[in-house]
Tab-separated table of C-alpha atoms in Angstrom:
chain	number	residue	atom	x	y	z
A	343	MET	CA	-148.696	38.493	63.704
A	344	SER	CA	-149.758	38.051	60.180
A	345	GLY	CA	-148.822	39.476	56.711
A	346	GLN	CA	-145.276	38.590	55.409
A	347	GLN	CA	-144.591	38.699	59.150
A	348	LEU	CA	-146.618	35.047	59.951
A	349	VAL	CA	-145.419	33.204	56.818
A	350	THR	CA	-141.373	34.122	57.557
A	351	TRP	CA	-142.279	32.726	61.197
A	352	VAL	CA	-144.765	29.395	60.776
A	353	ARG	CA	-141.468	28.119	57.899
A	354	ASP	CA	-138.401	29.534	59.378
A	355	GLU	CA	-139.241	29.061	63.425
A	356	VAL	CA	-142.287	26.603	63.614
A	357	PHE	CA	-141.765	23.856	61.127
A	358	PRO	CA	-137.883	23.527	62.743
A	359	PHE	CA	-139.176	23.660	65.671
A	360	PHE	CA	-141.499	20.381	65.446
A	361	ALA	CA	-138.767	19.194	63.655
A	362	GLU	CA	-136.393	19.238	65.968
A	363	ILE	CA	-138.809	17.504	68.272
A	364	GLY	CA	-139.478	15.261	66.837
A	365	ASP	CA	-135.409	14.414	65.590
A	366	ALA	CA	-135.004	14.355	70.098
A	367	PHE	CA	-137.871	11.504	69.627
A	368	GLY	CA	-136.369	9.354	66.854
A	369	MET	CA	-139.207	10.028	64.638
A	370	SER	CA	-139.050	11.532	61.469
A	371	PHE	CA	-142.711	13.572	60.603
A	372	MET	CA	-141.301	16.463	59.696
A	373	ALA	CA	-139.344	14.975	56.578
A	374	GLN	CA	-139.177	16.663	53.865
A	375	ALA	CA	-142.527	19.160	55.413
A	376	ARG	CA	-142.134	21.492	53.236
A	377	LEU	CA	-144.464	24.834	54.508
A	378	THR	CA	-146.769	25.286	50.474
A	379	VAL	CA	-148.932	27.167	52.041
A	380	ASP	CA	-147.495	30.954	51.309
A	381	GLU	CA	-150.308	32.886	50.994
A	382	PRO	CA	-150.249	35.430	54.120
A	383	THR	CA	-154.077	35.432	53.173
A	384	VAL	CA	-154.533	32.011	52.980
A	385	LEU	CA	-151.893	30.210	56.363
A	386	THR	CA	-153.649	32.866	58.663
A	387	GLN	CA	-157.017	31.874	57.620
A	388	VAL	CA	-155.523	28.560	58.041
A	389	VAL	CA	-154.156	28.884	61.673
A	390	THR	CA	-156.825	30.646	62.303
A	391	LEU	CA	-159.087	28.022	61.951
A	392	VAL	CA	-156.934	24.810	63.163
A	393	ASN	CA	-156.598	27.267	66.761
A	394	GLU	CA	-160.225	27.023	66.600
A	395	LEU	CA	-159.781	23.305	67.133
A	396	ARG	CA	-158.347	23.539	70.385
A	397	LEU	CA	-156.320	20.725	70.150
A	398	GLU	CA	-154.558	22.039	73.341
A	399	GLN	CA	-157.368	20.044	75.167
A	400	ALA	CA	-158.047	17.213	73.418
A	401	ASP	CA	-157.026	13.236	74.037
A	402	PRO	CA	-154.718	11.281	72.217
A	403	ASP	CA	-157.868	9.466	70.124
A	404	THR	CA	-160.025	12.701	69.427
A	405	LYS	CA	-156.679	13.636	67.966
A	406	GLY	CA	-155.724	10.541	65.656
A	407	ASP	CA	-159.816	10.404	64.430
A	408	LEU	CA	-158.841	14.000	63.477
A	409	PHE	CA	-155.735	12.936	61.549
A	410	GLU	CA	-157.224	9.714	59.910
A	411	HIS	CA	-159.867	11.513	58.474
A	412	VAL	CA	-157.236	13.672	56.914
A	413	LEU	CA	-155.808	10.532	55.721
A	414	ARG	CA	-159.159	9.613	53.806
A	415	GLN	CA	-159.036	12.343	52.208
A	416	ILE	CA	-155.512	10.335	50.162
A	417	LYS	CA	-157.268	9.473	46.766
A	418	GLN	CA	-154.507	7.833	44.898
A	419	ALA	CA	-152.826	4.886	45.712
A	420	GLY	CA	-148.621	5.348	45.551
A	421	GLU	CA	-146.029	4.462	42.604
A	422	LEU	CA	-146.130	0.785	44.078
A	423	GLY	CA	-149.620	0.036	44.208
A	424	GLN	CA	-150.337	0.779	48.137
A	425	PHE	CA	-153.241	2.739	49.162
A	426	ARG	CA	-155.298	3.600	52.553
A	427	THR	CA	-156.904	0.638	53.980
A	428	PRO	CA	-160.727	1.636	55.081
A	429	ARG	CA	-160.389	1.329	58.640
A	430	HIS	CA	-163.787	-1.025	59.990
A	431	ILE	CA	-161.424	-4.155	57.546
A	432	ILE	CA	-158.275	-3.105	59.090
A	433	ARG	CA	-159.851	-3.618	62.619
A	434	ALA	CA	-161.482	-6.687	61.310
A	435	ILE	CA	-158.447	-8.017	60.086
A	436	VAL	CA	-156.614	-7.106	63.428
A	437	GLU	CA	-159.972	-9.414	65.755
A	438	LEU	CA	-158.894	-12.324	63.275
A	439	VAL	CA	-155.623	-12.660	64.516
A	440	ASP	CA	-156.718	-11.200	68.622
A	441	PRO	CA	-152.484	-9.792	68.601
A	442	GLN	CA	-152.116	-9.577	72.656
A	443	ILE	CA	-149.953	-7.207	75.559
A	444	GLY	CA	-146.349	-8.661	75.389
A	445	ASP	CA	-145.950	-9.451	71.462
A	446	ALA	CA	-144.121	-8.045	68.532
A	447	ILE	CA	-146.156	-6.529	66.503
A	448	TYR	CA	-144.807	-6.041	63.072
A	449	ASP	CA	-146.652	-4.360	59.523
A	450	PRO	CA	-143.731	-4.099	56.980
A	451	ALA	CA	-145.607	-3.277	54.798
A	452	ALA	CA	-146.426	0.067	57.099
A	453	GLY	CA	-148.526	2.781	55.358
A	454	THR	CA	-150.275	5.517	57.698
A	455	ALA	CA	-149.553	2.931	60.834
A	456	GLY	CA	-153.364	1.476	60.059
A	457	PHE	CA	-153.230	-2.135	61.750
A	458	LEU	CA	-150.350	-0.231	64.016
A	459	VAL	CA	-153.421	1.245	65.617
A	460	ALA	CA	-155.525	-1.061	65.419
A	461	ALA	CA	-153.718	-3.012	67.165
A	462	TYR	CA	-152.873	-0.738	69.931
A	463	GLU	CA	-157.269	-0.318	70.076
A	464	HIS	CA	-157.105	-3.590	70.490
A	465	ILE	CA	-155.107	-4.696	73.121
A	466	ARG	CA	-156.609	-1.450	75.304
A	467	LEU	CA	-159.978	-2.636	74.193
A	468	ALA	CA	-158.701	-6.241	76.247
A	469	SER	CA	-157.414	-4.440	78.503
A	470	SER	CA	-159.982	-2.710	79.626
A	471	SER	CA	-162.288	-2.563	82.929
A	472	PRO	CA	-166.892	-2.231	81.571
A	473	ASN	CA	-166.031	1.397	83.197
A	474	GLY	CA	-162.997	1.905	80.834
A	475	ARG	CA	-164.800	1.700	78.210
A	476	GLU	CA	-166.709	3.551	75.369
A	477	ARG	CA	-168.167	3.220	71.694
A	478	ALA	CA	-166.772	5.981	68.948
A	479	ASP	CA	-167.873	6.758	65.952
A	480	PHE	CA	-165.374	6.703	63.170
A	481	GLU	CA	-166.723	6.469	59.256
A	482	GLY	CA	-169.783	6.708	59.652
A	483	LYS	CA	-170.011	3.228	61.851
A	484	VAL	CA	-169.652	2.444	65.313
A	485	PHE	CA	-167.469	0.723	67.268
A	486	GLU	CA	-165.944	0.142	70.702
A	487	ARG	CA	-163.001	1.761	72.519
A	488	GLY	CA	-160.995	0.893	75.718
A	489	TYR	CA	-158.780	3.104	78.234
A	490	GLY	CA	-156.598	0.028	79.204
A	491	ASP	CA	-157.106	1.192	82.590
A	492	ARG	CA	-156.078	-2.372	83.522
A	493	LEU	CA	-153.006	-2.263	82.563
A	494	ASN	CA	-149.642	-1.678	84.703
A	495	GLN	CA	-147.235	0.111	84.752
A	496	LYS	CA	-144.532	-1.837	82.911
A	497	GLN	CA	-147.404	-2.943	80.245
A	498	TRP	CA	-148.428	-0.025	79.515
A	499	ARG	CA	-144.946	0.668	79.162
A	500	LYS	CA	-144.131	-1.892	77.215
A	501	LEU	CA	-146.722	-0.867	74.827
A	502	GLN	CA	-145.701	2.716	74.305
A	503	THR	CA	-142.101	1.506	73.913
A	504	ALA	CA	-141.578	-2.435	72.917
A	505	THR	CA	-144.484	-3.078	70.555
A	506	PHE	CA	-144.808	-1.505	67.954
A	507	TYR	CA	-142.550	-1.947	64.443
A	508	GLY	CA	-142.962	-1.298	60.633
A	509	ASN	CA	-141.364	0.229	57.667
A	510	ASP	CA	-142.591	2.092	54.727
A	511	VAL	CA	-140.723	2.663	51.337
A	512	ASP	CA	-142.617	5.935	51.023
A	513	PRO	CA	-141.253	8.322	52.753
A	514	LYS	CA	-144.488	10.277	52.870
A	515	MET	CA	-146.274	7.035	54.542
A	516	VAL	CA	-143.075	7.172	56.764
A	517	SER	CA	-143.335	10.673	58.234
A	518	LEU	CA	-147.870	10.402	58.229
A	519	ALA	CA	-147.062	7.014	59.916
A	520	SER	CA	-145.146	9.053	62.562
A	521	MET	CA	-147.618	11.920	62.980
A	522	ASN	CA	-150.300	9.979	63.215
A	523	LEU	CA	-148.294	7.098	65.852
A	524	ALA	CA	-147.198	10.354	67.585
A	525	LEU	CA	-150.369	11.958	68.198
A	526	ARG	CA	-152.387	8.061	69.451
A	527	GLY	CA	-149.891	8.331	72.533
A	528	LEU	CA	-147.284	6.469	70.981
A	529	PRO	CA	-144.006	8.446	70.035
A	530	ASP	CA	-141.816	6.424	70.216
A	531	VAL	CA	-142.536	4.109	67.862
A	532	ARG	CA	-140.163	4.216	64.922
A	533	ILE	CA	-141.221	3.557	61.598
A	534	LEU	CA	-138.543	2.804	59.096
A	535	LYS	CA	-137.480	4.077	55.540
A	536	ARG	CA	-136.797	1.077	54.031
A	537	ASN	CA	-137.485	-1.160	51.445
A	538	VAL	CA	-137.725	-5.112	53.482
A	539	LEU	CA	-137.762	-7.079	49.472
A	540	THR	CA	-134.267	-5.372	48.392
A	541	THR	CA	-133.040	-5.169	51.972
A	542	SER	CA	-132.048	-7.865	54.724
A	543	PHE	CA	-130.810	-7.129	58.127
A	544	ASP	CA	-128.692	-9.745	60.252
A	545	ARG	CA	-128.849	-9.683	63.958
A	546	GLN	CA	-126.673	-6.835	64.341
A	547	ALA	CA	-128.519	-4.729	62.418
A	548	LYS	CA	-131.344	-4.822	64.055
A	549	ALA	CA	-129.480	-4.866	67.353
A	550	GLU	CA	-128.517	-1.829	66.371
A	551	LYS	CA	-132.235	-0.254	65.364
A	552	GLY	CA	-133.711	-1.519	67.791
A	553	LEU	CA	-135.505	-4.164	67.007
A	554	PRO	CA	-137.050	-8.422	67.931
A	555	LEU	CA	-133.727	-10.118	66.882
A	556	ASP	CA	-135.885	-13.570	66.243
A	557	GLY	CA	-138.903	-12.282	64.648
A	558	TYR	CA	-142.505	-11.240	65.421
A	559	GLU	CA	-145.028	-12.260	67.098
A	560	VAL	CA	-148.169	-10.636	65.377
A	561	VAL	CA	-147.625	-9.820	61.324
A	562	LEU	CA	-150.524	-7.502	60.569
A	563	ALA	CA	-150.283	-5.973	57.074
A	564	ASN	CA	-151.650	-4.786	53.388
A	565	PRO	CA	-148.873	-5.234	51.372
A	566	PRO	CA	-148.838	-3.739	48.122
A	567	PHE	CA	-150.719	-4.961	45.057
A	568	SER	CA	-149.284	-5.069	41.345
A	569	GLY	CA	-146.392	-3.685	41.921
A	570	ARG	CA	-142.462	-5.002	40.369
A	571	ILE	CA	-139.258	-4.764	41.369
A	572	ASP	CA	-136.653	-5.266	39.131
A	573	LYS	CA	-135.098	-9.106	39.603
A	574	ASP	CA	-131.760	-8.193	40.786
A	575	ARG	CA	-132.866	-6.224	43.710
A	576	ILE	CA	-134.622	-8.600	45.728
A	577	VAL	CA	-133.017	-10.233	48.529
A	578	ASP	CA	-132.068	-13.726	49.072
A	579	ASP	CA	-134.445	-14.744	51.594
A	580	VAL	CA	-137.980	-13.383	50.015
A	581	LYS	CA	-137.323	-14.034	46.757
A	582	ILE	CA	-140.121	-17.470	44.243
A	583	GLY	CA	-138.786	-18.404	41.844
A	584	THR	CA	-137.727	-15.590	39.032
A	585	THR	CA	-140.966	-13.595	39.815
A	586	THR	CA	-141.101	-9.627	40.456
A	587	ALA	CA	-144.854	-9.554	42.060
A	588	THR	CA	-145.229	-7.661	45.374
A	589	GLU	CA	-147.508	-9.417	46.849
A	590	LEU	CA	-145.706	-12.733	46.447
A	591	LEU	CA	-142.507	-10.912	47.934
A	592	PHE	CA	-144.279	-9.875	50.912
A	593	VAL	CA	-146.101	-12.902	51.805
A	594	LYS	CA	-142.979	-15.044	51.541
A	595	TYR	CA	-141.356	-11.775	53.523
A	596	MET	CA	-143.802	-12.184	56.460
A	597	ILE	CA	-143.231	-15.265	55.978
A	598	ASP	CA	-140.037	-15.629	57.421
A	599	SER	CA	-140.683	-12.674	60.059
A	600	LEU	CA	-142.612	-14.134	62.199
A	601	LYS	CA	-141.875	-16.565	65.587
A	602	PRO	CA	-142.802	-19.981	65.538
A	603	ASN	CA	-146.721	-19.887	65.926
A	604	GLY	CA	-146.539	-16.115	64.771
A	605	ARG	CA	-149.738	-15.317	63.694
A	606	CYS	CA	-150.436	-13.105	60.409
A	607	GLY	CA	-153.348	-11.672	58.640
A	608	VAL	CA	-152.424	-10.358	55.355
A	609	ILE	CA	-154.307	-9.026	52.436
A	610	VAL	CA	-153.521	-10.298	49.359
A	611	PRO	CA	-155.328	-9.774	46.184
A	612	ASP	CA	-157.486	-12.481	45.124
A	613	GLY	CA	-154.989	-13.681	42.196
A	614	VAL	CA	-152.507	-15.355	44.494
A	615	LEU	CA	-155.077	-17.411	46.308
A	616	PHE	CA	-155.463	-19.333	42.709
A	617	GLY	CA	-152.630	-17.609	40.505
A	618	SER	CA	-150.903	-20.566	37.747
A	619	THR	CA	-147.421	-20.110	37.630
A	620	GLY	CA	-144.788	-21.550	39.161
A	621	ALA	CA	-143.668	-18.743	42.250
A	622	HIS	CA	-147.679	-18.393	43.018
A	623	LYS	CA	-147.812	-22.533	43.084
A	624	GLU	CA	-144.529	-22.569	45.458
A	625	LEU	CA	-145.715	-19.563	47.549
A	626	ARG	CA	-149.441	-21.254	48.822
A	627	ARG	CA	-147.290	-25.146	49.240
A	628	ILE	CA	-145.811	-23.401	51.574
A	629	LEU	CA	-148.434	-22.098	53.009
A	630	VAL	CA	-150.895	-24.796	53.103
A	631	GLN	CA	-147.335	-28.227	53.752
A	632	ASN	CA	-145.373	-25.643	55.710
A	633	ASN	CA	-147.537	-23.853	57.648
A	634	ARG	CA	-151.137	-23.856	59.024
A	635	VAL	CA	-153.176	-21.738	57.233
A	636	GLU	CA	-156.502	-20.687	59.728
A	637	ALA	CA	-158.722	-19.113	57.070
A	638	VAL	CA	-159.037	-17.295	54.296
A	639	LEU	CA	-161.224	-14.450	54.956
A	640	SER	CA	-162.696	-13.463	50.766
A	641	LEU	CA	-163.846	-9.651	50.876
A	642	PRO	CA	-166.694	-8.422	48.724
A	643	GLY	CA	-165.269	-6.515	44.856
A	644	GLY	CA	-165.090	-2.581	45.617
A	645	VAL	CA	-163.561	-2.376	49.238
A	646	PHE	CA	-160.964	-0.699	47.867
A	647	GLN	CA	-162.351	1.686	45.902
A	648	PRO	CA	-161.387	5.035	45.315
A	649	TYR	CA	-158.068	3.491	45.033
A	650	SER	CA	-158.915	0.116	43.429
A	651	GLY	CA	-161.140	-1.757	42.027
A	652	VAL	CA	-159.154	-5.543	42.747
A	653	LYS	CA	-160.707	-8.218	44.465
A	654	THR	CA	-158.917	-9.194	47.542
A	655	SER	CA	-159.012	-11.804	50.473
A	656	VAL	CA	-157.691	-11.721	54.084
A	657	LEU	CA	-155.314	-14.711	54.529
A	658	VAL	CA	-154.944	-15.496	58.388
A	659	PHE	CA	-152.003	-17.895	59.241
A	660	GLN	CA	-149.274	-19.252	61.937
A	661	LYS	CA	-145.326	-19.763	61.463
A	662	GLY	CA	-144.527	-24.315	61.461
A	663	GLY	CA	-146.795	-26.825	61.616
A	664	ARG	CA	-148.490	-28.567	58.367
A	665	THR	CA	-152.302	-27.173	57.540
A	666	GLU	CA	-155.308	-29.443	58.143
A	667	ARG	CA	-157.940	-27.990	57.463
A	668	VAL	CA	-159.278	-23.733	56.443
A	669	MET	CA	-162.272	-21.972	57.281
A	670	PHE	CA	-163.441	-20.356	54.613
A	671	LEU	CA	-165.236	-17.252	54.746
A	672	HIS	CA	-167.938	-14.893	52.378
A	673	ALA	CA	-168.400	-11.623	52.538
A	674	ASP	CA	-171.293	-10.076	49.964
A	675	ASN	CA	-171.126	-6.578	52.015
A	676	ASP	CA	-168.651	-4.941	53.967
A	677	GLY	CA	-171.564	-2.303	55.889
A	678	PHE	CA	-170.957	0.474	53.288
A	679	LYS	CA	-172.449	0.950	49.911
A	680	LEU	CA	-170.088	-1.109	46.540
A	681	ASP	CA	-170.006	2.191	45.008
A	682	ALA	CA	-167.322	4.253	42.984
A	683	ASN	CA	-166.676	6.088	46.595
A	684	HIS	CA	-167.842	3.609	49.212
A	685	ASP	CA	-167.681	5.764	51.851
A	686	GLN	CA	-171.778	5.618	52.480
A	687	PRO	CA	-172.502	3.299	55.234
A	688	ILE	CA	-175.093	1.023	55.146
A	689	GLU	CA	-177.210	-1.921	57.161
A	690	ALA	CA	-175.877	-4.709	55.886
A	691	ASP	CA	-171.902	-5.727	56.621
A	692	ASP	CA	-170.931	-10.201	57.274
A	693	ILE	CA	-167.980	-8.965	58.757
A	694	PRO	CA	-169.048	-8.851	62.147
A	695	GLY	CA	-170.954	-13.098	62.110
A	696	LEU	CA	-168.000	-13.873	60.243
A	697	ILE	CA	-165.588	-13.553	62.956
A	698	ALA	CA	-167.172	-14.625	65.418
A	699	ALA	CA	-167.779	-17.845	63.415
A	700	TYR	CA	-164.329	-17.508	63.578
A	701	ASN	CA	-163.748	-17.316	66.339
A	702	SER	CA	-166.502	-20.607	66.500
A	703	ARG	CA	-164.321	-22.604	64.041
A	704	GLU	CA	-164.381	-25.700	66.072
A	705	GLU	CA	-167.418	-25.784	66.979
A	706	LEU	CA	-169.040	-24.786	63.390
A	707	TRP	CA	-165.788	-28.212	61.954
A	708	ALA	CA	-167.775	-30.658	64.437
A	709	ASP	CA	-171.257	-28.815	62.376
A	710	TRP	CA	-169.572	-29.054	59.048
A	711	ARG	CA	-168.552	-32.396	59.107
A	712	ALA	CA	-172.574	-33.671	60.918
A	713	ARG	CA	-173.811	-31.008	58.077
A	714	ASP	CA	-176.508	-33.513	55.330
A	715	LYS	CA	-174.401	-33.197	51.633
A	716	ASP	CA	-178.062	-33.080	50.494
A	717	VAL	CA	-179.575	-29.613	51.505
A	718	PRO	CA	-178.371	-26.527	49.924
A	719	TRP	CA	-175.721	-25.090	52.009
A	720	THR	CA	-176.619	-21.032	53.205
A	721	GLU	CA	-174.157	-19.864	55.773
A	722	LYS	CA	-170.958	-17.462	54.461
A	723	TRP	CA	-169.042	-19.612	56.449
A	724	TRP	CA	-167.332	-23.754	55.152
A	725	PHE	CA	-164.247	-25.741	55.190
A	726	ALA	CA	-161.781	-27.362	53.444
A	727	ASN	CA	-159.387	-29.619	54.398
A	728	ALA	CA	-156.103	-29.990	53.536
A	729	GLY	CA	-156.300	-33.037	50.968
A	730	ALA	CA	-158.913	-31.409	48.559
A	731	ILE	CA	-156.756	-28.216	48.703
A	732	GLU	CA	-153.620	-30.104	47.846
A	733	ASP	CA	-156.145	-32.154	44.415
A	734	GLU	CA	-156.504	-28.226	43.609
A	735	ASP	CA	-152.860	-27.290	43.766
A	736	PHE	CA	-152.949	-26.059	46.323
A	737	ASN	CA	-155.360	-23.271	45.642
A	738	LEU	CA	-156.962	-21.415	48.346
A	739	SER	CA	-159.747	-19.510	46.214
A	740	ALA	CA	-162.486	-19.246	48.621
A	741	SER	CA	-165.244	-19.784	44.677
A	742	ARG	CA	-162.663	-22.796	44.840
A	743	HIS	CA	-164.663	-24.705	47.814
A	744	ARG	CA	-167.364	-23.507	48.100
A	745	PRO	CA	-170.645	-25.934	48.939
A	746	GLN	CA	-172.385	-25.185	44.988
A	747	SER	CA	-175.859	-26.466	44.745
A	748	ARG	CA	-178.676	-25.576	41.557
A	749	GLU	CA	-180.007	-24.277	44.039
A	750	ALA	CA	-177.433	-21.894	44.890
A	751	ALA	CA	-175.300	-21.672	41.721
A	752	ASN	CA	-178.884	-20.310	40.338
A	753	HIS	CA	-178.876	-17.333	42.760
A	754	ARG	CA	-175.335	-15.933	42.694
A	755	ASP	CA	-175.235	-12.791	42.731
A	756	PRO	CA	-174.076	-11.352	39.465
A	757	ARG	CA	-172.272	-8.659	40.593
A	758	GLU	CA	-169.473	-11.861	42.524
A	759	LEU	CA	-169.394	-13.934	39.360
A	760	LEU	CA	-168.425	-10.737	36.995
A	761	ALA	CA	-165.849	-9.991	40.212
A	762	GLU	CA	-164.594	-13.978	39.708
A	763	LEU	CA	-164.084	-13.472	35.608
A	764	ARG	CA	-162.398	-10.684	36.034
A	765	ASP	CA	-160.238	-11.641	38.433
A	766	GLU	CA	-159.241	-15.416	36.554
A	767	THR	CA	-158.309	-13.265	33.848
A	768	ALA	CA	-156.494	-11.061	35.248
A	769	ALA	CA	-154.683	-14.049	36.488
A	770	ILE	CA	-154.011	-15.017	33.132
A	771	LEU	CA	-153.012	-12.741	32.209
A	772	GLY	CA	-150.474	-12.267	35.165
A	773	ASP	CA	-149.062	-15.823	34.417
A	774	ILE	CA	-148.678	-14.812	30.540
A	775	GLU	CA	-146.243	-12.136	31.837
A	776	ALA	CA	-144.921	-14.250	34.131
A	777	LEU	CA	-143.847	-16.850	31.612
A	778	ALA	CA	-142.905	-13.873	29.481
A	779	ALA	CA	-140.831	-12.256	31.212
A	780	GLU	CA	-138.476	-15.854	32.470
A	781	LEU	CA	-138.777	-16.874	28.244
A	782	GLY	CA	-136.580	-13.831	28.562
A	783	SER	CA	-134.221	-14.084	31.541
A	784	THR	CA	-133.201	-17.529	29.808
C-alpha cells in the first residue's frame, strides 16, 4: 500500500485501532494523537523504516529503550518548567531511596514516567538471580538490568497492577508516559491528567480511581521548577504561607502524600534549600522538625542542559519523626561533559561513590565524628546535625555546611563558585518577587 491510500488507511484505520486498544486498558497514549505525516511519499518511507525495526520480535526492555531514545530528542521545557530528567540521575535517586516489592510508588509530576520505569527496573534487578542479570548500555553509560526471575506470580501481578501511580498536568506527557510504561510491559498502570496543586481527592475519589487510600510508601519526582500557580487555585492542603512557587508547593504535597515512614527522593532547585522567604523557611522547618531528612545530594551545575542551567540538588527524606543529622553529598561530575548539551560521556563520575557512601552512612558517621578537625576535609561527603541546621534558618544547602579550611577554600573550582553565586542571586531575586507579591495581596 502506498500513496494517498496509505495516508487514508493509517489516519482512519490504524490510529483508531490503537486508540481502542489504549481505551480498553484504561490508558490514554493515543489521546490527541493526530497523523501529521500526510505526505504520501514521506509516510511510505516512515512505515518502511519502522517495519525494518521488527519491533514485534523485540523484548519490552528493547522497545522501551528505543522509545526513551526518541524522548531524548525533546529539547524544550514545558510551560511549568518541566523537562526531561537524565536517566542516570533518575537511576541514582532510585538507588538512594531503594523501593521494594510491595511498595506503592508515586510520581506526582510523572512527565514521561522515567522515575516509574527506573523503580520498576530497580525492583526487578533486586529480585534477579546472578544468571538473571545482564549489562545494558543507554546514553553511553553501562548499567545492570535484571529479569526478575525470583519474583513469583503474585509478586509480578502486584508489580504490574498495584505498584506504580502517577499524574501530569500536560496531556502530551500523559500520553508519552502511558506509552513508555506499556512498552515496558506495564499496560495496566494509569497516568492521570491532573494538577495536584489545584485539585484534591477524598477517600471516595481515590477508591473510585484505584488509588491507595492512605498514601504511598515511595514518592520519586522531579517537579516543575520556577513555575507559578494562581494563588486562588491552590488547594488548602499544599499551601505554605502565600507562596505560589511550584517547587515549594510540590515538596509540601509530597510530604502529605507519603505514609508514615514513607521515603521520598525529589530534585529541587538549590533555592529551595536556602531561600529566605517565610515559605522557604517554613517548608525546611517542616522537613527538619517533623520529618527525617536523610541526605542532600548536590548535583553539578549543567546537569539539566540543554533544557536549563539551574543548579539543583536531590533531597532524600522519610516522613515522620525528627531529623537528627543530615548527610551531604557533593558531586563535581556526573559522568557526562558539563557543556551546553550534556550528552558526551566522560570517565569522571562521582555519583557511584556517593551512593556507596550513602549506603554506608552509619559507619561514615562514626568516621566523621572521630575526624581530626585540624586536618583539611577532602571527602565529597560530610554531615551536619539538626542543631547546626536550625541555627542557620534550617538552611539545607550542602555548601553552607561544608567543612572549610584554608587549603580547600584556595582550591575550589571557580565554576562551582560562580554557580553558587548565580544561584544565590537568583534566590534573592525570587525573594524580592515573592515579597512584592505578598505586599500586592495585602
